[in-house]
């Protein structure tokens, strides 16, 4: 679906964790036309001198009810303004924007990895994968038990594994340390979170073949003809896809503000992304 | 119904009796033949489904018709001619004076179906250089109170790629596309202009001599009168395309520079580019933007832009295109009052992509409300009545 300006009515707003909110909007056009990984650009009240829209991953979209949800943390004036919106308020949204996650039709086992608010980036993919009959493991990392995304908000079918930095719940350490236990099982992995986490995952994914001793057999997965980097078909074959974040201006590719450095030069998070195959990103440029 | 066309011209400045009025007030004359008829309003508000964009706050002038206009209103709107000529000798006629600013609208195609580009006055495309440029390190944009900082660093695929990719698209549009060009040396500017000369779909050139975000090239031409004169004159010799030159606000006195640009043969002046600024990272260990400095735009810079337009309007007689923090019709009228004949909308597009088209509609409605058939009488109304007397004014505001 091409992007459009949509007037979305807030139908529910609730704080799921300290400082983290999920808001539901009635926006049938967005609910029907969006895919996991895409985002909307939301206009905040202009009375307060906020001149830019705010980009949010589409957390869930239900075409049957016409409801989409957004999951965000209050980090500044824009998100604080959002938390003050009331049921019935209409928000101006531009979307759906960006390119979605590309799942290989042959993939049976999907590994989803989220750090903190990165859950908002991969949450909808869990729904889509379950709908398509795939098996899903969600690895989630947070500071402490108080920041762990409630399992009740995930589909029942997914396996949910948690790591906390202070060990107050689940694995004591980074979520990336859990990945090696699942990399043999997974056909593909999808991640969203802090760039440092994504960088570590990209390094793990690059060494996966050797660790697992996977031979390159025939034309399967990358053998034979090479798809151009960044194309949908190349992404579909990639083991790891990441959803990147960058401060954003227009969100349609006009201002070139939201770039990350790719191996082929600057890439717009809003147009070429926000989802990239891990091998498209020049990870050495990311701190 | 055939509407009478009213043309605003700026060429004739040796007016005798009228000269007690502001020098900038354009002469308004009736002319039936000079213009190719332009379908200014292919669709009136209400003809296509419009979403509530939550931008009602923008319409604080009480002007625009929210509902479908009646037959009489439609006829009244039809009689209003918003067209403006930015390059009287070379021909750069805009159907309305609301343009979109370079860097905020890409190459005109990015907003897709969200914006009907044909109803914009003119499009200034992203700054284009001779060779491709990768731009600055991210992050490149950040919001500031009432504005934003950007340091894109002129990322673009180079003039040849732009011509090849977008020329055919622009050719099919009736909205004029003005290519914004930048360079590191006079030779760069001249070569880019030469390659654009004669390309179908390119209606004009905007000389970006004021980009604050590239280390080498650009800004040095805008801060020095002789350099500004030299680059303008060189490009003028290289092309017959209508030539706009974009001023930088990052100078002590912009007037001698504007005068030099006019003398060097520019058809119009665009004022202003962004103000150089800085933001600090959240942990306060470094600058936030990858390029350290960025250009400030948005409503925060509107008073600066107004001051510069006001000053420049009193020293040049070529048309002035104003830019800086426009978010509603009131802002447009402010710039008209200070002597601008057209405006560019920039940062506000990011929040409200429909704004440029809506401003055109609102301006027409405002003319109807005031009983005008063109907006000529709104131009220059705030300028001092005696030409020249105010040039000392403004000195007190200078940093």
XYZ file of C-alpha atoms in Angstrom:
686
model
C 0.000 0.000 0.000
C 1.265 3.431 -0.810
C 1.645 5.899 1.987
C -1.109 8.308 2.803
C -2.150 10.803 5.414
C -4.546 9.170 7.814
C -6.592 10.559 10.643
C -6.291 7.949 13.382
C -8.619 7.974 16.351
C -7.129 7.039 19.697
C -9.233 4.276 21.230
C -7.047 3.106 24.088
C -3.983 4.381 25.872
C -2.254 2.499 28.635
C 1.051 2.446 30.415
C 2.407 -1.107 30.239
C 5.699 -0.475 32.023
C 7.146 2.546 33.814
C 7.404 5.197 31.104
C 6.304 2.817 28.351
C 2.951 3.112 26.664
C 0.866 1.222 24.173
C -1.756 3.220 22.344
C -4.411 1.757 20.072
C -5.751 3.706 17.137
C -8.646 3.144 14.840
C -7.010 3.444 11.415
C -8.442 0.841 9.024
C -6.286 1.951 6.058
C -3.114 1.453 8.059
C -4.278 -1.756 9.709
C -5.081 -3.324 6.352
C -2.095 -2.105 4.372
C 0.850 -2.444 6.747
C 3.481 -5.139 7.061
C 5.775 -5.973 9.953
C 8.749 -3.630 10.090
C 6.986 -0.612 8.637
C 6.369 2.579 10.577
C 4.126 5.612 10.782
C 5.156 9.264 11.119
C 2.947 10.899 13.715
C 2.276 14.603 13.976
C 2.327 15.987 17.487
C 0.582 19.141 18.634
C 2.176 22.118 16.979
C 1.316 24.566 19.709
C 4.384 23.603 21.674
C 6.907 24.449 18.990
C 7.522 20.874 17.892
C 8.262 21.089 14.210
C 8.931 17.462 13.334
C 6.726 14.414 13.268
C 7.722 11.387 15.339
C 8.364 8.011 13.713
C 6.992 4.873 15.444
C 7.145 1.241 14.412
C 3.729 -0.246 13.910
C 3.524 -2.501 16.952
C 0.513 -4.518 15.831
C -2.045 -4.163 13.072
C -5.350 -5.987 12.930
C -7.136 -5.669 9.587
C -10.290 -7.262 11.031
C -10.869 -4.529 13.591
C -8.984 -1.715 11.852
C -6.855 -1.174 14.941
C -3.145 -0.454 14.972
C -1.079 -0.068 18.120
C 2.047 1.950 18.797
C 4.481 1.151 21.609
C 6.750 3.934 22.797
C 8.711 5.257 25.728
C 8.407 8.835 26.913
C 11.752 10.308 25.987
C 10.909 13.917 25.193
C 8.236 16.471 24.592
C 6.739 14.730 21.598
C 6.132 11.429 23.353
C 4.950 13.201 26.507
C 2.424 15.040 24.404
C 1.254 11.689 23.046
C 0.665 10.267 26.513
C -1.672 13.163 27.234
C -3.878 12.332 24.241
C -7.304 11.055 25.249
C -9.667 8.493 23.798
C -11.450 10.025 20.826
C -8.581 12.368 19.918
C -7.564 12.225 16.290
C -3.925 12.074 15.338
C -2.449 12.836 11.958
C -0.364 9.885 10.766
C 1.643 9.476 7.577
C 2.091 5.858 6.633
C 2.740 3.063 6.222
C 6.365 3.965 5.532
C 9.579 2.083 4.913
C 10.292 -1.453 3.779
C 9.121 -4.425 5.841
C 10.880 -7.537 7.099
C 11.227 -10.111 4.326
C 10.682 -13.675 5.461
C 11.894 -16.472 3.205
C 8.830 -18.601 2.388
C 10.920 -21.705 3.201
C 11.817 -20.517 6.722
C 10.086 -22.557 9.406
C 11.895 -21.317 12.509
C 12.177 -17.590 13.151
C 14.389 -16.096 15.836
C 13.244 -12.633 16.896
C 15.644 -10.604 19.030
C 14.619 -7.388 20.763
C 16.458 -5.041 23.076
C 14.265 -2.834 25.272
C 11.903 -0.804 23.154
C 13.099 -2.771 20.117
C 10.177 -5.063 20.921
C 7.975 -2.522 19.121
C 9.962 -3.142 15.941
C 9.568 -6.940 15.839
C 6.270 -7.432 17.668
C 4.152 -7.453 14.521
C 6.466 -9.961 12.858
C 5.626 -12.432 15.637
C 1.940 -12.087 14.735
C 2.606 -12.527 11.025
C 4.850 -15.563 11.590
C 2.342 -17.294 13.849
C -0.400 -16.581 11.339
C 1.731 -18.186 8.625
C 2.335 -21.262 10.772
C 5.992 -20.650 11.574
C 7.638 -21.374 14.893
C 8.844 -18.289 16.723
C 11.302 -17.723 19.549
C 11.506 -14.202 20.942
C 14.709 -13.286 22.773
C 14.305 -10.141 24.820
C 16.876 -8.096 26.706
C 16.257 -5.356 29.270
C 17.959 -3.624 32.191
C 15.992 -5.374 34.916
C 12.800 -7.301 35.629
C 10.897 -4.029 35.924
C 11.566 -3.296 32.255
C 10.633 -6.683 30.823
C 7.893 -6.670 28.203
C 4.891 -8.560 29.632
C 4.563 -12.034 28.130
C 0.786 -11.605 28.175
C 1.118 -9.136 25.323
C 2.748 -11.706 23.048
C 0.920 -14.415 21.083
C 0.577 -17.665 23.060
C 2.380 -19.625 20.349
C 5.780 -17.964 20.745
C 8.547 -19.091 23.056
C 9.709 -16.093 25.082
C 13.218 -15.984 26.554
C 14.363 -13.081 28.683
C 17.777 -11.735 29.630
C 18.331 -8.917 32.094
C 21.492 -6.905 32.689
C 21.205 -7.291 36.475
C 19.979 -10.891 36.446
C 16.718 -10.019 38.171
C 14.835 -12.116 35.615
C 15.967 -14.830 33.204
C 19.485 -14.966 31.867
C 21.985 -12.720 33.679
C 23.670 -10.763 30.899
C 23.070 -9.486 27.399
C 20.422 -10.922 25.132
C 23.089 -11.468 22.477
C 24.603 -14.179 24.696
C 21.463 -16.260 24.228
C 21.692 -16.237 20.482
C 24.258 -19.038 20.145
C 21.807 -21.480 21.740
C 19.261 -20.825 19.028
C 21.311 -20.110 15.926
C 21.360 -23.741 14.809
C 17.601 -23.997 15.215
C 16.775 -20.736 13.459
C 16.297 -20.434 9.714
C 16.280 -16.671 9.888
C 16.736 -14.015 12.549
C 15.165 -10.562 12.868
C 16.298 -7.955 15.342
C 15.501 -4.496 16.624
C 17.158 -2.633 19.446
C 20.162 -0.488 20.354
C 22.696 -0.232 17.529
C 25.409 -1.790 19.720
C 23.225 -4.888 20.104
C 22.568 -5.052 16.364
C 26.280 -4.694 15.688
C 27.054 -7.652 17.968
C 24.320 -9.714 16.304
C 25.690 -8.896 12.870
C 29.117 -10.131 13.970
C 27.540 -13.333 15.319
C 25.566 -13.863 12.130
C 28.656 -13.393 9.991
C 30.439 -16.229 11.825
C 27.446 -18.532 11.990
C 28.240 -20.709 9.018
C 31.674 -21.593 10.300
C 30.508 -22.263 13.847
C 27.770 -24.553 12.646
C 29.828 -26.084 9.875
C 27.128 -25.376 7.341
C 28.428 -26.202 3.892
C 27.393 -24.229 0.851
C 25.338 -26.767 -0.993
C 24.157 -26.341 -4.521
C 22.207 -23.222 -5.341
C 20.478 -22.964 -2.004
C 20.700 -19.701 -0.046
C 23.157 -17.462 -1.827
C 24.635 -20.012 -4.199
C 24.221 -19.364 -7.885
C 23.079 -15.939 -9.055
C 23.700 -13.044 -6.687
C 20.780 -10.724 -6.005
C 21.697 -7.036 -5.866
C 22.442 -5.861 -2.335
C 19.390 -4.298 -0.766
C 16.902 -5.900 -3.148
C 13.886 -7.650 -1.705
C 15.090 -11.021 -2.983
C 18.537 -10.544 -1.418
C 16.989 -9.599 1.896
C 14.726 -12.612 1.792
C 17.808 -14.811 1.619
C 19.657 -12.983 4.393
C 19.970 -14.810 7.706
C 19.821 -11.656 9.810
C 17.626 -8.617 9.155
C 17.835 -5.624 11.454
C 15.502 -2.686 11.991
C 17.602 0.480 12.325
C 16.838 3.737 14.042
C 17.882 7.303 13.216
C 16.591 10.779 13.924
C 14.231 11.554 11.093
C 12.945 14.569 9.198
C 10.496 13.941 6.388
C 10.293 10.081 6.543
C 9.600 9.834 2.805
C 13.149 10.044 1.470
C 13.200 13.726 0.576
C 15.443 15.292 3.216
C 18.192 12.649 3.480
C 18.345 13.306 7.219
C 17.918 9.778 8.569
C 20.833 8.027 6.920
C 22.975 5.246 8.305
C 26.213 4.296 6.613
C 25.868 1.243 4.419
C 28.542 -0.658 2.525
C 27.243 1.056 -0.643
C 27.195 4.543 0.909
C 24.535 6.353 2.894
C 21.210 4.544 3.212
C 17.974 6.286 4.163
C 16.372 4.565 7.134
C 12.959 5.806 5.976
C 13.177 4.507 2.396
C 15.806 1.779 2.032
C 15.043 0.805 5.642
C 14.156 0.755 8.422
C 14.769 -2.968 7.858
C 18.121 -3.864 6.355
C 19.886 -7.152 5.761
C 22.825 -7.189 8.189
C 25.343 -7.315 5.349
C 24.078 -4.003 3.916
C 25.262 -1.997 6.928
C 28.834 -0.763 7.390
C 28.980 -1.854 11.031
C 32.403 -0.345 11.628
C 30.733 3.083 11.297
C 28.416 2.310 14.202
C 29.679 3.008 17.693
C -15.446 32.043 -18.088
C -12.325 33.817 -19.176
C -10.658 35.593 -16.336
C -8.738 38.785 -16.822
C -5.113 38.274 -16.031
C -3.233 40.643 -13.846
C 0.511 40.659 -14.032
C 2.893 41.902 -11.456
C 6.064 43.282 -12.943
C 9.155 44.537 -11.283
C 11.234 45.743 -14.157
C 9.969 49.291 -14.398
C 11.410 51.162 -11.483
C 11.639 54.641 -12.979
C 8.114 55.352 -11.889
C 7.495 59.056 -11.517
C 4.392 59.828 -9.549
C 4.234 56.569 -7.741
C 7.740 56.800 -6.399
C 6.603 58.349 -3.165
C 5.190 54.934 -2.451
C 7.468 52.101 -1.565
C 10.020 51.294 -4.195
C 9.195 47.647 -3.794
C 5.528 47.951 -4.497
C 5.184 46.224 -7.820
C 3.380 47.891 -10.642
C 0.231 46.031 -11.439
C -1.025 46.100 -14.946
C -3.641 44.251 -16.895
C -2.402 42.075 -19.685
C -4.409 39.655 -21.711
C -1.811 38.216 -23.974
C 1.485 37.772 -22.213
C 0.823 34.550 -20.424
C 0.151 31.025 -21.375
C -3.042 30.181 -19.528
C -2.281 27.994 -16.594
C -4.894 25.830 -15.039
C -4.395 27.137 -11.593
C -7.004 25.201 -9.731
C -7.527 21.839 -11.308
C -9.399 20.862 -8.208
C -10.797 23.048 -5.511
C -10.764 22.090 -1.870
C -13.460 19.552 -1.376
C -13.116 18.024 -4.823
C -10.914 15.268 -3.546
C -11.291 13.476 -0.256
C -9.211 15.236 2.333
C -8.347 13.812 5.676
C -8.520 15.834 8.807
C -4.842 16.405 9.172
C -5.057 17.882 12.596
C -3.642 21.055 11.158
C -6.608 23.259 11.868
C -4.304 25.428 13.945
C -2.643 26.518 10.742
C -5.753 28.257 9.511
C -5.650 30.881 12.202
C -6.393 33.672 9.787
C -9.960 32.706 9.486
C -9.594 32.773 5.731
C -10.027 29.503 3.924
C -13.271 27.931 3.041
C -13.530 24.621 4.793
C -16.517 23.341 2.891
C -16.978 23.027 -0.838
C -17.148 26.549 -2.241
C -20.376 27.752 -3.771
C -20.638 28.720 -7.435
C -20.203 32.394 -6.602
C -17.180 31.696 -4.432
C -15.719 29.570 -7.146
C -16.123 32.368 -9.669
C -14.554 34.830 -7.272
C -11.610 32.468 -6.748
C -11.325 32.082 -10.513
C -10.940 35.812 -10.914
C -7.940 35.836 -8.585
C -4.692 35.542 -10.442
C -1.871 34.418 -8.196
C 0.670 34.075 -10.980
C 4.009 35.768 -10.597
C 6.968 36.291 -12.916
C 10.311 35.723 -11.181
C 12.519 36.393 -14.188
C 10.862 39.075 -16.343
C 13.479 38.992 -19.093
C 13.898 35.216 -19.297
C 10.523 33.938 -18.227
C 9.932 32.009 -15.032
C 6.215 32.253 -14.472
C 4.713 30.585 -11.433
C 1.001 29.830 -11.224
C 1.151 30.839 -7.575
C 3.857 32.243 -5.306
C 4.093 29.271 -2.903
C 7.229 27.280 -3.658
C 8.834 24.387 -1.836
C 12.353 24.887 -0.543
C 15.417 23.007 -1.645
C 16.307 20.030 0.523
C 12.848 19.589 1.976
C 11.071 18.156 -1.026
C 13.705 15.918 -2.596
C 13.213 15.869 -6.356
C 9.458 16.317 -6.157
C 8.598 12.638 -6.421
C 9.167 11.462 -2.844
C 5.881 12.581 -1.359
C 4.074 10.591 -4.041
C 0.329 10.690 -3.845
C 0.269 12.537 -0.536
C 0.940 15.859 -2.278
C -0.396 17.025 -5.634
C 2.828 18.620 -6.867
C 1.092 20.214 -9.837
C -0.626 22.667 -7.552
C 2.587 24.001 -6.041
C 3.988 27.259 -7.426
C 7.438 25.826 -8.076
C 9.717 23.125 -6.758
C 13.325 23.746 -5.775
C 15.052 20.385 -5.843
C 17.753 19.074 -3.524
C 21.143 20.798 -3.862
C 22.944 19.312 -6.842
C 26.683 19.218 -7.442
C 28.886 18.291 -10.380
C 30.001 14.971 -8.914
C 28.053 12.677 -6.578
C 28.398 13.479 -2.882
C 27.864 11.086 0.017
C 27.048 13.846 2.493
C 27.929 14.152 6.157
C 28.177 11.551 8.902
C 24.959 10.739 10.775
C 23.103 11.847 12.800
C 22.159 14.632 10.443
C 18.997 16.155 11.867
C 17.705 17.075 15.286
C 14.784 19.058 16.567
C 15.378 22.296 18.451
C 12.854 24.633 20.070
C 10.659 25.864 17.246
C 12.987 24.544 14.601
C 15.437 21.923 13.495
C 19.125 21.613 12.774
C 20.303 19.741 9.723
C 23.699 18.885 8.366
C 22.961 16.718 5.361
C 26.088 17.946 3.611
C 24.705 18.124 0.066
C 24.243 14.397 -0.438
C 23.224 13.981 -4.077
C 23.922 11.694 -7.029
C 25.535 14.411 -9.168
C 24.065 16.586 -11.874
C 24.217 14.015 -14.683
C 22.329 11.399 -12.679
C 19.753 13.982 -11.628
C 19.148 15.018 -15.235
C 18.912 11.422 -16.413
C 16.644 10.232 -13.628
C 14.350 13.185 -13.015
C 14.511 15.292 -16.191
C 11.917 13.170 -18.024
C 9.641 13.255 -14.962
C 9.868 17.024 -14.620
C 9.269 17.485 -18.316
C 5.805 16.008 -17.907
C 4.924 18.396 -15.105
C 3.461 21.834 -15.519
C 4.934 22.928 -12.199
C 8.309 24.589 -12.835
C 11.267 22.771 -11.303
C 14.178 24.942 -10.241
C 17.412 23.039 -9.762
C 19.389 24.133 -6.731
C 23.096 23.903 -7.508
C 26.171 23.950 -5.299
C 29.892 23.640 -5.834
C 33.345 24.030 -4.408
C 34.632 26.427 -7.029
C 33.291 28.821 -9.618
C 34.221 26.265 -12.280
C 31.986 23.683 -10.550
C 29.006 26.023 -10.537
C 29.556 26.979 -14.160
C 29.866 23.382 -15.294
C 26.694 22.296 -13.472
C 24.796 25.250 -14.917
C 26.082 24.459 -18.390
C 24.899 20.863 -18.151
C 21.451 21.993 -17.002
C 21.133 24.545 -19.776
C 18.588 23.414 -22.319
C 17.530 20.315 -20.404
C 13.768 19.913 -20.871
C 11.984 20.070 -17.553
C 14.488 22.424 -15.909
C 12.797 25.784 -15.474
C 15.563 27.610 -13.655
C 18.582 27.490 -11.414
C 18.892 28.452 -7.788
C 22.483 29.159 -6.874
C 23.214 27.734 -3.449
C 26.173 29.796 -2.346
C 25.151 29.622 1.267
C 25.197 26.001 2.440
C 26.601 26.097 5.970
C 27.183 22.356 6.164
C 30.066 21.644 3.859
C 33.600 22.428 4.902
C 34.862 23.445 1.523
C 32.884 25.410 -0.956
C 29.499 26.964 -0.742
C 29.436 29.381 2.086
C 32.552 31.339 1.209
C 30.764 32.698 -1.845
C 27.875 34.082 0.184
C 29.865 35.920 2.819
C 32.039 37.913 0.477
C 30.619 40.503 -1.862
C 33.196 40.075 -4.592
C 33.012 36.284 -4.508
C 29.211 36.422 -4.704
C 29.454 38.768 -7.641
C 32.024 36.597 -9.402
C 30.144 33.318 -9.079
C 26.829 34.897 -10.085
C 28.343 36.568 -13.121
C 30.137 33.386 -14.187
C 26.959 31.297 -13.995
C 25.043 34.074 -15.715
C 27.426 33.824 -18.672
C 27.139 30.044 -18.737
C 23.377 29.743 -19.020
C 20.272 31.508 -20.181
C 18.131 29.779 -17.579
C 16.394 32.010 -15.054
C 18.843 32.442 -12.182
C 17.975 32.762 -8.511
C 20.711 33.272 -5.929
C 20.181 32.151 -2.344
C 21.563 34.425 0.373
C 23.142 33.354 3.637
C 22.075 34.962 6.898
C 25.484 34.181 8.403
C 26.945 37.567 7.459
C 27.267 40.945 9.144
C 25.501 42.936 6.434
C 23.663 41.200 3.649
C 22.855 44.314 1.618
C 26.116 44.828 -0.287
C 26.089 41.138 -1.175
C 22.509 41.299 -2.439
C 23.360 44.387 -4.468
C 26.401 42.687 -5.991
C 24.318 39.649 -6.928
C 21.751 41.860 -8.613
C 24.438 43.721 -10.542
C 25.988 40.435 -11.623
C 22.810 39.514 -13.444
C 20.699 37.375 -11.131
C 17.017 37.323 -12.009
C 15.843 36.957 -8.429
C 17.152 36.599 -4.896
C 16.176 33.885 -2.451
C 16.502 34.788 1.215
C 17.441 33.063 3.440
C 19.372 29.832 3.853
C 19.754 28.245 7.301
C 21.540 29.830 10.237
C 24.633 28.022 11.442
C 23.965 26.347 14.793
C 24.971 23.567 17.155
C 23.331 20.972 19.400
C 25.007 18.986 22.174
C 24.691 15.225 22.607
C 22.538 14.000 25.532
C 25.600 12.886 27.517
C 27.291 16.240 26.798
C 30.541 14.690 25.651
C 30.378 15.912 22.066
C 28.257 17.723 19.497
C 25.085 15.855 18.631
C 25.299 16.055 14.861
C 27.887 14.021 13.011
C 29.098 17.188 11.304
C 29.238 19.153 14.623
C 27.487 22.194 13.108
C 24.130 22.273 11.422
C 21.804 24.729 9.748
C 18.870 26.011 11.787
C 15.496 26.261 10.069
C 11.854 26.440 11.055
C 9.698 29.026 12.812
C 12.621 29.933 15.079
C 14.361 31.775 12.230
C 11.379 33.637 10.821
C 12.237 36.990 12.448
C 15.771 36.807 11.053
C 14.425 36.016 7.588
C 11.934 38.875 7.802
C 14.687 41.293 8.796
C 16.878 40.236 5.882
C 14.047 40.356 3.335
C 13.131 43.801 4.668
C 16.708 45.012 4.248
C 17.303 43.444 0.852
C 13.981 44.709 -0.501
C 15.200 48.245 -0.039
C 18.430 47.865 -1.969
C 17.534 45.655 -4.935
C 14.809 45.871 -7.544
C 14.791 42.239 -8.693
C 12.130 39.925 -7.207
C 12.775 38.492 -3.768
C 11.750 34.961 -2.854
C 11.430 34.738 0.908
C 12.097 31.641 2.954
C 12.369 31.051 6.665
C 9.927 29.510 9.097
C 6.698 29.757 7.113
C 3.948 27.631 8.667
C 0.741 29.514 7.827
C -0.796 32.167 5.626
C 0.010 34.880 8.165
C 3.703 34.142 7.708
C 3.320 34.371 3.921
C 1.593 37.744 4.198
C 4.316 38.968 6.575
C 6.963 38.221 3.983
C 4.896 39.845 1.243
C 4.549 42.922 3.412
C 8.340 43.066 3.734
C 8.794 43.052 -0.009
C 8.897 39.411 -1.089
C 6.888 38.435 -4.160
C 7.058 34.680 -3.612
C 7.846 32.398 -0.695
C 9.344 28.978 -0.133
C 7.991 26.574 2.448
C 10.587 24.235 3.916
C 10.734 22.630 7.332
C 6.954 22.891 7.827
C 6.446 20.375 5.006
C 7.836 17.623 7.221
C 4.999 18.063 9.701
C 2.366 19.054 7.166
C 3.059 17.859 3.604
C -0.148 19.414 2.299
C 0.791 22.878 3.536
C 2.214 24.347 0.280
C -0.900 23.432 -1.713
C -3.192 24.638 1.045
C -1.350 27.975 1.325
C -2.044 28.622 -2.345
C -5.743 28.024 -1.765
C -5.739 30.167 1.353
C -3.957 33.008 -0.414
C -6.585 33.010 -3.166
C -9.348 33.040 -0.559
C -7.613 35.882 1.264
C -7.496 37.908 -1.971
C -11.217 37.315 -2.480
C -11.914 38.371 1.081
C -10.014 41.615 0.496
C -11.639 42.180 -2.893
C -8.381 41.788 -4.802
C -7.750 40.079 -8.118
C -4.041 39.647 -7.427
C -1.865 39.782 -4.358
C 0.239 42.617 -5.766
C -1.247 45.187 -3.366
C -0.103 43.043 -0.433
C 3.553 43.291 -1.418
C 5.830 45.790 0.285
C 3.195 47.313 2.511
C 5.386 47.238 5.621
C 8.388 48.841 3.973
C 9.270 52.426 4.827
C 7.329 54.847 2.678
C 10.321 56.889 1.547
C 12.729 54.746 -0.402
C 16.219 54.779 0.969
C 15.465 56.480 4.240
C 15.588 53.303 6.204
C 18.884 51.876 5.159
C 20.346 53.100 8.420
C 17.594 51.232 10.192
C 18.348 47.673 10.934
C 21.896 48.475 11.907
C 20.798 48.331 15.516
C 19.636 44.739 15.065
C 22.897 43.617 13.605
C 24.818 41.096 15.707
